[in-house]
Short mmCIF file of C-alpha atoms in Angstrom, two decimals:
data_model
loop_
_atom_site.label_atom_id
_atom_site.label_comp_id
_atom_site.label_asym_id
_atom_site.label_seq_id
_atom_site.Cartn_x
_atom_site.Cartn_y
_atom_site.Cartn_z
CA MET W 57 78.84 50.22 -32.80
CA LYS W 58 78.39 53.86 -31.81
CA PRO W 59 78.15 56.38 -34.66
CA LEU W 60 81.25 58.50 -35.21
CA SER W 61 81.01 61.95 -33.67
CA LEU W 62 81.13 65.00 -35.90
CA MET W 63 84.41 66.03 -34.27
CA PHE W 64 85.96 62.64 -34.97
CA LEU W 65 84.81 62.75 -38.59
CA ALA W 66 86.36 66.18 -38.94
CA VAL W 67 89.63 64.89 -37.50
CA LEU W 68 89.68 61.91 -39.85
CA LEU W 69 88.99 64.11 -42.85
CA ALA W 70 91.82 66.42 -41.84
CA LEU W 71 94.22 63.54 -41.28
CA LEU W 72 93.31 61.27 -44.15
CA GLY W 73 91.98 63.62 -46.80
CA ASN W 74 94.15 66.70 -46.79
CA GLY W 75 97.63 65.25 -47.24
CA PHE W 76 100.69 65.77 -45.04
CA PRO W 77 101.48 68.89 -43.01
CA VAL W 78 104.66 70.80 -43.78
CA GLY W 79 107.64 68.47 -43.35
CA ALA W 80 105.61 65.28 -43.06
CA GLU W 81 105.58 64.50 -46.78
CA SER W 82 109.37 64.55 -46.94
CA ALA W 83 109.50 62.54 -43.71
CA ALA W 84 107.25 59.86 -45.14
CA SER W 85 109.52 59.49 -48.16
CA LYS W 86 112.61 58.86 -46.03
CA LYS W 87 113.76 55.90 -43.97
CA SER W 88 114.08 57.98 -40.82
CA ALA W 89 112.11 60.88 -39.36
CA TYR W 90 111.42 62.76 -36.13
CA VAL W 91 108.31 62.99 -33.99
CA ASP W 92 106.68 66.38 -34.53
CA VAL W 93 104.04 66.30 -31.77
CA ALA W 94 104.44 66.39 -27.99
CA VAL W 95 103.66 62.67 -27.72
CA ALA W 96 103.06 60.27 -30.60
CA THR W 97 101.01 57.19 -29.75
CA LEU W 98 101.91 53.94 -31.53
CA TRP W 99 99.21 51.39 -32.35
CA ILE W 100 99.41 47.65 -33.04
CA LYS W 101 97.96 48.23 -36.53
CA PRO W 102 96.50 51.08 -38.59
CA ASP W 103 92.91 52.27 -38.49
CA ILE W 104 91.82 50.87 -35.12
CA VAL W 105 91.33 54.23 -33.43
CA ARG W 106 88.10 55.21 -31.67
CA PRO W 107 86.28 58.57 -31.54
CA VAL W 108 87.63 59.19 -28.03
CA ASP W 109 91.19 58.89 -29.37
CA ALA W 110 90.85 61.88 -31.71
CA PRO W 111 92.90 64.31 -29.53
CA SER W 112 95.88 61.95 -29.75
CA LEU W 113 95.77 61.87 -33.57
CA THR W 114 95.86 65.56 -34.36
CA HIS W 115 98.79 67.84 -35.09
CA PRO W 116 99.35 69.19 -32.50
CA VAL W 117 98.01 66.60 -30.08
CA ASP W 118 96.01 67.42 -26.96
CA MET W 119 97.18 64.81 -24.50
CA TRP W 120 95.31 66.12 -21.47
CA LYS W 121 92.03 66.26 -23.38
CA TRP W 122 92.58 62.67 -24.52
CA THR W 123 93.53 61.15 -21.19
CA ARG W 124 90.96 63.09 -19.16
CA SER W 125 88.08 62.40 -21.54
CA MET W 126 88.34 58.62 -21.31
CA THR W 127 86.23 56.54 -18.97
CA LEU W 128 87.85 53.62 -17.15
CA GLU W 129 86.27 51.26 -19.68
CA GLU W 130 87.74 53.29 -22.55
CA LYS W 131 91.17 53.29 -20.90
CA LEU W 132 91.01 49.51 -20.53
CA GLY W 133 90.07 49.35 -24.20
CA LEU W 134 93.55 50.64 -25.08
CA VAL W 135 95.24 47.52 -23.72
CA PRO W 136 94.90 45.41 -26.88
CA LYS W 137 95.45 48.38 -29.20
CA LEU W 138 98.61 50.28 -28.20
CA GLU W 139 102.33 49.49 -28.39
CA THR W 140 104.21 52.46 -26.90
CA GLN W 141 104.64 56.22 -27.25
CA ALA W 142 107.40 58.46 -28.60
CA LEU W 143 108.28 61.98 -27.47
CA TYR W 144 108.72 65.22 -29.39
CA GLY W 145 111.97 65.04 -31.34
CA ASN W 146 112.43 61.27 -30.95
CA LYS W 147 114.05 59.70 -33.99
CA VAL W 148 112.24 56.83 -35.67
CA THR W 149 113.05 54.46 -38.51
CA ILE W 150 110.19 53.96 -40.96
CA LEU W 151 109.65 50.25 -41.51
CA GLU W 152 106.46 50.10 -43.54
CA ARG W 153 103.76 52.33 -45.04
CA LYS W 154 100.03 51.89 -45.40
CA GLY W 155 98.17 54.93 -46.69
CA LYS W 156 98.64 57.76 -44.21
CA TRP W 157 99.98 55.37 -41.58
CA VAL W 158 103.59 54.32 -41.09
CA LYS W 159 105.07 51.55 -39.02
CA VAL W 160 108.12 52.88 -37.19
CA ALA W 161 110.78 51.73 -34.75
CA VAL W 162 111.40 54.24 -31.96
CA HIS W 163 115.11 54.74 -31.35
CA GLY W 164 116.20 54.54 -27.72
CA GLN W 165 113.49 52.07 -26.66
CA PRO W 166 115.26 48.67 -26.61
CA THR W 167 113.21 45.57 -27.34
CA PRO W 168 113.97 42.10 -28.70
CA ARG W 169 111.14 42.69 -31.19
CA ASN W 170 113.24 44.98 -33.40
CA ALA W 171 116.93 45.87 -33.22
CA GLN W 172 116.23 49.45 -34.33
CA GLY W 173 113.75 50.23 -31.57
CA TYR W 174 110.22 49.64 -30.35
CA PRO W 175 107.81 49.09 -33.28
CA GLY W 176 104.29 50.36 -33.85
CA TRP W 177 101.98 52.22 -36.23
CA MET W 178 101.42 55.97 -36.18
CA LEU W 179 100.14 58.67 -38.51
CA ALA W 180 102.76 60.09 -40.86
CA THR W 181 101.23 63.50 -40.22
CA GLN W 182 102.90 63.44 -36.80
CA LEU W 183 106.39 63.07 -38.28
CA THR W 184 108.75 65.54 -39.88
CA TYR W 185 112.26 65.65 -41.31
CA ASN W 186 114.55 68.66 -41.19
CA GLU W 187 118.21 68.48 -42.19
CA ARG W 188 119.33 71.03 -39.61
CA PHE W 189 117.58 69.17 -36.79
CA ALA W 190 118.99 65.84 -37.99
CA ALA W 191 122.51 67.30 -38.03
CA LYS W 192 122.19 68.10 -34.31
CA ASP W 193 122.21 64.42 -33.36
CA GLY W 194 124.91 63.87 -30.73
CA GLN W 195 125.26 67.59 -29.96
CA PRO W 196 124.36 69.37 -26.67
CA PHE W 197 120.68 69.10 -25.80
CA VAL W 198 118.11 70.50 -23.42
CA LEU W 199 116.43 67.82 -21.29
CA ILE W 200 112.98 68.56 -19.86
CA THR W 201 113.05 67.83 -16.12
CA SER W 202 109.57 69.00 -15.05
CA PRO W 203 106.67 66.54 -15.46
CA THR W 204 105.55 68.70 -18.39
CA ALA W 205 106.84 72.04 -19.67
CA LYS W 206 105.69 74.78 -22.03
CA LEU W 207 107.50 75.79 -25.18
CA TYR W 208 107.37 79.52 -25.99
CA ASN W 209 107.86 81.34 -29.28
CA SER W 210 110.27 83.94 -27.86
CA ALA W 211 112.66 84.61 -24.98
CA THR W 212 109.99 86.81 -23.35
CA LEU W 213 108.18 83.58 -22.40
CA LYS W 214 104.80 85.23 -22.94
CA HIS W 215 103.29 83.27 -25.81
CA GLU W 216 102.97 79.50 -25.39
CA GLU W 217 103.38 77.21 -28.38
CA MET W 218 102.82 73.75 -26.89
CA GLU W 219 103.20 71.60 -23.78
CA ILE W 220 105.82 68.87 -23.89
CA SER W 221 106.78 65.99 -21.62
CA TYR W 222 109.41 65.11 -19.09
CA ASN W 223 112.46 63.45 -20.71
CA THR W 224 111.96 65.30 -24.02
CA ARG W 225 115.33 66.21 -25.56
CA LEU W 226 115.78 69.08 -28.00
CA PRO W 227 119.02 70.53 -29.43
CA TYR W 228 120.47 73.41 -27.41
CA GLU W 229 120.90 76.65 -29.37
CA HIS W 230 121.26 79.61 -27.01
CA GLU W 231 120.23 80.87 -23.57
CA THR W 232 119.22 83.95 -21.62
CA LYS W 233 119.04 84.47 -17.88
CA ASP W 234 115.68 82.68 -17.66
CA ALA W 235 115.36 80.47 -20.73
CA TYR W 236 117.01 78.06 -23.13
CA GLN W 237 116.54 78.39 -26.86
CA VAL W 238 115.99 75.00 -28.52
CA LEU W 239 115.68 73.74 -32.06
CA LYS W 240 112.37 72.09 -32.88
CA PRO W 241 112.07 69.05 -35.17
CA ASP W 242 110.69 71.28 -37.94
CA GLY W 243 113.86 73.41 -37.87
CA LYS W 244 112.31 76.39 -36.10
CA HIS W 245 113.26 77.79 -32.70
CA ALA W 246 111.41 77.82 -29.40
CA TRP W 247 112.20 78.66 -25.79
CA VAL W 248 111.76 76.78 -22.52
CA LYS W 249 112.08 78.06 -18.96
CA LYS W 250 115.35 77.12 -17.29
CA GLN W 251 113.45 75.95 -14.24
CA ASP W 252 111.91 73.20 -16.38
CA ALA W 253 115.08 71.85 -17.98
CA LYS W 254 118.81 71.12 -17.88
CA VAL W 255 121.51 71.21 -20.56
CA TYR W 256 123.85 68.30 -21.23
CA ALA W 257 126.69 67.96 -23.72
CA SER W 258 125.70 64.36 -24.47
CA MET W 259 123.85 61.37 -23.06
CA LYS W 260 127.08 60.22 -21.40
CA ALA W 261 127.41 63.62 -19.70
CA ILE W 262 124.27 63.03 -17.62
CA PRO W 263 125.55 62.28 -14.07
CA LYS W 264 124.98 58.70 -13.00
CA PRO W 265 122.28 58.74 -10.32
CA THR W 266 121.99 57.20 -6.90
CA GLY W 267 119.00 55.02 -6.17
CA GLU W 268 117.62 57.76 -3.94
CA GLN W 269 117.78 60.21 -6.85
CA LEU W 270 115.83 57.80 -9.05
CA VAL W 271 113.14 57.52 -6.39
CA LYS W 272 113.03 61.31 -6.01
CA THR W 273 112.45 61.62 -9.74
CA GLY W 274 109.68 59.03 -9.61
CA LYS W 275 107.93 61.01 -6.87
CA LYS W 276 107.46 63.91 -9.30
CA PHE W 277 104.67 61.88 -10.86
CA LEU W 278 102.74 60.83 -7.75
CA GLY W 279 99.04 61.09 -8.52
CA LEU W 280 99.50 60.93 -12.31
CA PRO W 281 96.85 58.62 -13.84
CA TYR W 282 98.03 55.41 -15.48
CA LEU W 283 97.96 55.13 -19.27
CA TRP W 284 98.55 51.83 -21.08
CA ALA W 285 101.67 52.21 -23.29
CA GLY W 286 102.26 55.61 -21.68
CA MET W 287 105.77 57.04 -21.86
CA SER W 288 105.29 60.64 -20.80
CA GLY W 289 104.41 63.10 -18.08
CA PHE W 290 100.84 62.93 -19.39
CA GLY W 291 100.55 59.27 -18.31
CA PHE W 292 102.71 56.16 -17.84
CA ASP W 293 102.23 52.44 -17.85
CA CYS W 294 104.30 50.46 -15.35
CA SER W 295 107.39 49.86 -17.47
CA GLY W 296 107.09 53.21 -19.23
CA PHE W 297 107.44 54.76 -15.78
CA THR W 298 110.57 52.84 -14.77
CA PHE W 299 112.10 53.17 -18.25
CA THR W 300 111.60 56.95 -18.29
CA VAL W 301 112.94 57.51 -14.78
CA TYR W 302 116.11 55.63 -15.68
CA GLN W 303 116.58 57.11 -19.14
CA SER W 304 116.19 60.66 -17.85
CA HIS W 305 119.23 59.93 -15.69
CA GLY W 306 121.31 58.66 -18.60
CA ILE W 307 120.60 54.94 -18.21
CA THR W 308 118.67 53.12 -20.94
CA ILE W 309 116.95 49.89 -19.95
CA PRO W 310 114.54 47.69 -21.97
CA ARG W 311 111.10 49.15 -22.70
CA ASP W 312 108.91 46.30 -21.37
CA SER W 313 108.72 44.86 -17.86
CA SER W 314 109.14 41.26 -19.06
CA VAL W 315 112.45 42.22 -20.68
CA GLN W 316 113.57 44.53 -17.88
CA ALA W 317 113.27 41.43 -15.66
CA LYS W 318 115.95 39.62 -17.69
CA TYR W 319 118.75 42.16 -17.44
CA GLY W 320 120.59 44.03 -14.72
CA THR W 321 121.84 42.11 -11.67
CA PRO W 322 119.53 39.83 -9.66
CA VAL W 323 118.98 41.08 -6.09
CA ALA W 324 117.64 39.14 -3.12
CA LYS W 325 114.52 40.65 -1.56
CA GLU W 326 116.26 41.18 1.78
CA LYS W 327 119.06 43.15 0.09
CA LEU W 328 116.97 45.64 -1.86
CA LYS W 329 118.19 49.20 -2.27
CA PRO W 330 116.33 52.28 -3.52
CA GLY W 331 116.14 52.28 -7.32
CA ASP W 332 116.06 48.48 -7.67
CA LEU W 333 113.29 47.16 -9.89
CA LEU W 334 110.73 44.70 -8.52
CA PHE W 335 108.88 42.31 -10.82
CA PHE W 336 105.53 40.59 -10.53
CA ALA W 337 104.27 37.63 -12.53
CA TYR W 338 101.19 35.53 -13.12
CA ASN W 339 100.76 32.12 -11.49
CA GLN W 340 101.91 33.20 -8.03
CA GLY W 341 105.09 34.79 -9.39
CA LYS W 342 106.10 31.78 -11.48
CA GLY W 343 104.54 32.77 -14.81
CA LYS W 344 105.07 35.63 -17.24
CA VAL W 345 106.16 38.96 -15.75
CA HIS W 346 103.37 41.52 -16.18
CA HIS W 347 104.29 44.35 -13.81
CA VAL W 348 107.30 46.31 -12.55
CA ALA W 349 107.80 48.72 -9.66
CA MET W 350 110.78 50.57 -8.18
CA TYR W 351 111.93 49.98 -4.64
CA ALA W 352 111.63 53.25 -2.72
CA GLY W 353 113.32 52.19 0.52
CA ASP W 354 111.91 51.30 3.96
CA GLY W 355 109.86 48.44 2.58
CA MET W 356 107.99 50.64 0.11
CA MET W 357 107.74 50.68 -3.68
CA ILE W 358 106.71 53.33 -6.20
CA HIS W 359 104.90 52.33 -9.39
CA SER W 360 102.24 53.13 -11.99
CA PRO W 361 99.83 50.26 -11.24
CA ASN W 362 96.83 50.05 -13.58
CA SER W 363 94.17 51.98 -15.48
CA ALA W 364 92.05 52.52 -12.37
CA ARG W 365 94.84 54.09 -10.31
CA THR W 366 97.64 56.63 -10.33
CA VAL W 367 101.39 56.61 -9.62
CA GLU W 368 101.64 55.70 -5.95
CA ILE W 369 103.89 54.50 -3.14
CA ILE W 370 102.73 51.38 -1.31
CA PRO W 371 104.33 48.64 0.85
CA VAL W 372 106.19 45.93 -1.05
CA ASP W 373 104.28 43.35 1.01
CA THR W 374 100.87 44.62 -0.15
CA PRO W 375 99.02 41.27 -0.51
CA GLU W 376 97.94 41.61 -4.17
CA TYR W 377 101.58 42.15 -5.15
CA ALA W 378 103.39 40.05 -2.55
CA LYS W 379 101.74 36.89 -3.85
CA GLU W 380 103.04 37.60 -7.37
CA PHE W 381 106.58 38.74 -6.51
CA ALA W 382 108.96 37.29 -9.11
CA GLY W 383 112.31 38.80 -8.16
CA ALA W 384 114.29 42.03 -8.37
CA ARG W 385 117.01 43.49 -10.57
CA ARG W 386 119.60 46.20 -10.03
CA TYR W 387 120.62 48.40 -12.96
CA LEU W 388 122.88 50.76 -11.01
CA LYS W 389 126.55 49.83 -10.87
#
């Protein structure tokens, strides 16, 4: 085993030896809390992180440093370790505690594994609880619509605080000609450029999309490297990509491809429309579903394929996928 780097040791000491940051201690004592970093990564169990994962464990996180520092082998090493990710401001239910780690269920990520949301382990240091933020649940929110966006500490938009992901939702507070003021999970204010976001009164107020609009959204991420368990504009896995595209348009589907394949309306291959989901399974398409893509029209599909590639558009009849085709589902009414 490689020796731990000095940087990683420093990170572990900060995370495990110095207690909770402001807000995290109260969060850890409650049954629910809110993600207080741009992207929180959930693990299958505590204490299985590697030195290369240090940027994903800090507060704040550095997602680009993490994803861009990994070799292909290190990316593949995440496959047996990660569950999912949660975005800044996502609500979680705390299920279990083990030292500085908490097992949580991420609200809004449906799975048969837990009725409250997708489960996994994360550091309590990346959670917070603020009564004012909690009271904003169900109120108008700002939805990030750029692949990633910067939060600023004032309406002048001169001083950046952090970079957050597409599909992040933060309570709407105020606006100027060029920016929206939002409430952060810690109860403080920040600003985001209007060009990077939209305001909605509620989840139901998001206009129902056409299939073409879903495909257009997916194209925003062309060239983005794959990340196992990824759920953000910093990296997606296959079902994280389709889930996020749909949820950003007001439609929540199951988190995992194998479950996405069981819902919606079955669609014959010759009747595919843009936005339909295509599924691929082991054993020549007869086994367990392991991949999902979105039909892009004209015989093409858009997907986040694997750790060696990026979000791309390819023909549906590409041989490596055609031989594993296991059916299609339509989630649009």
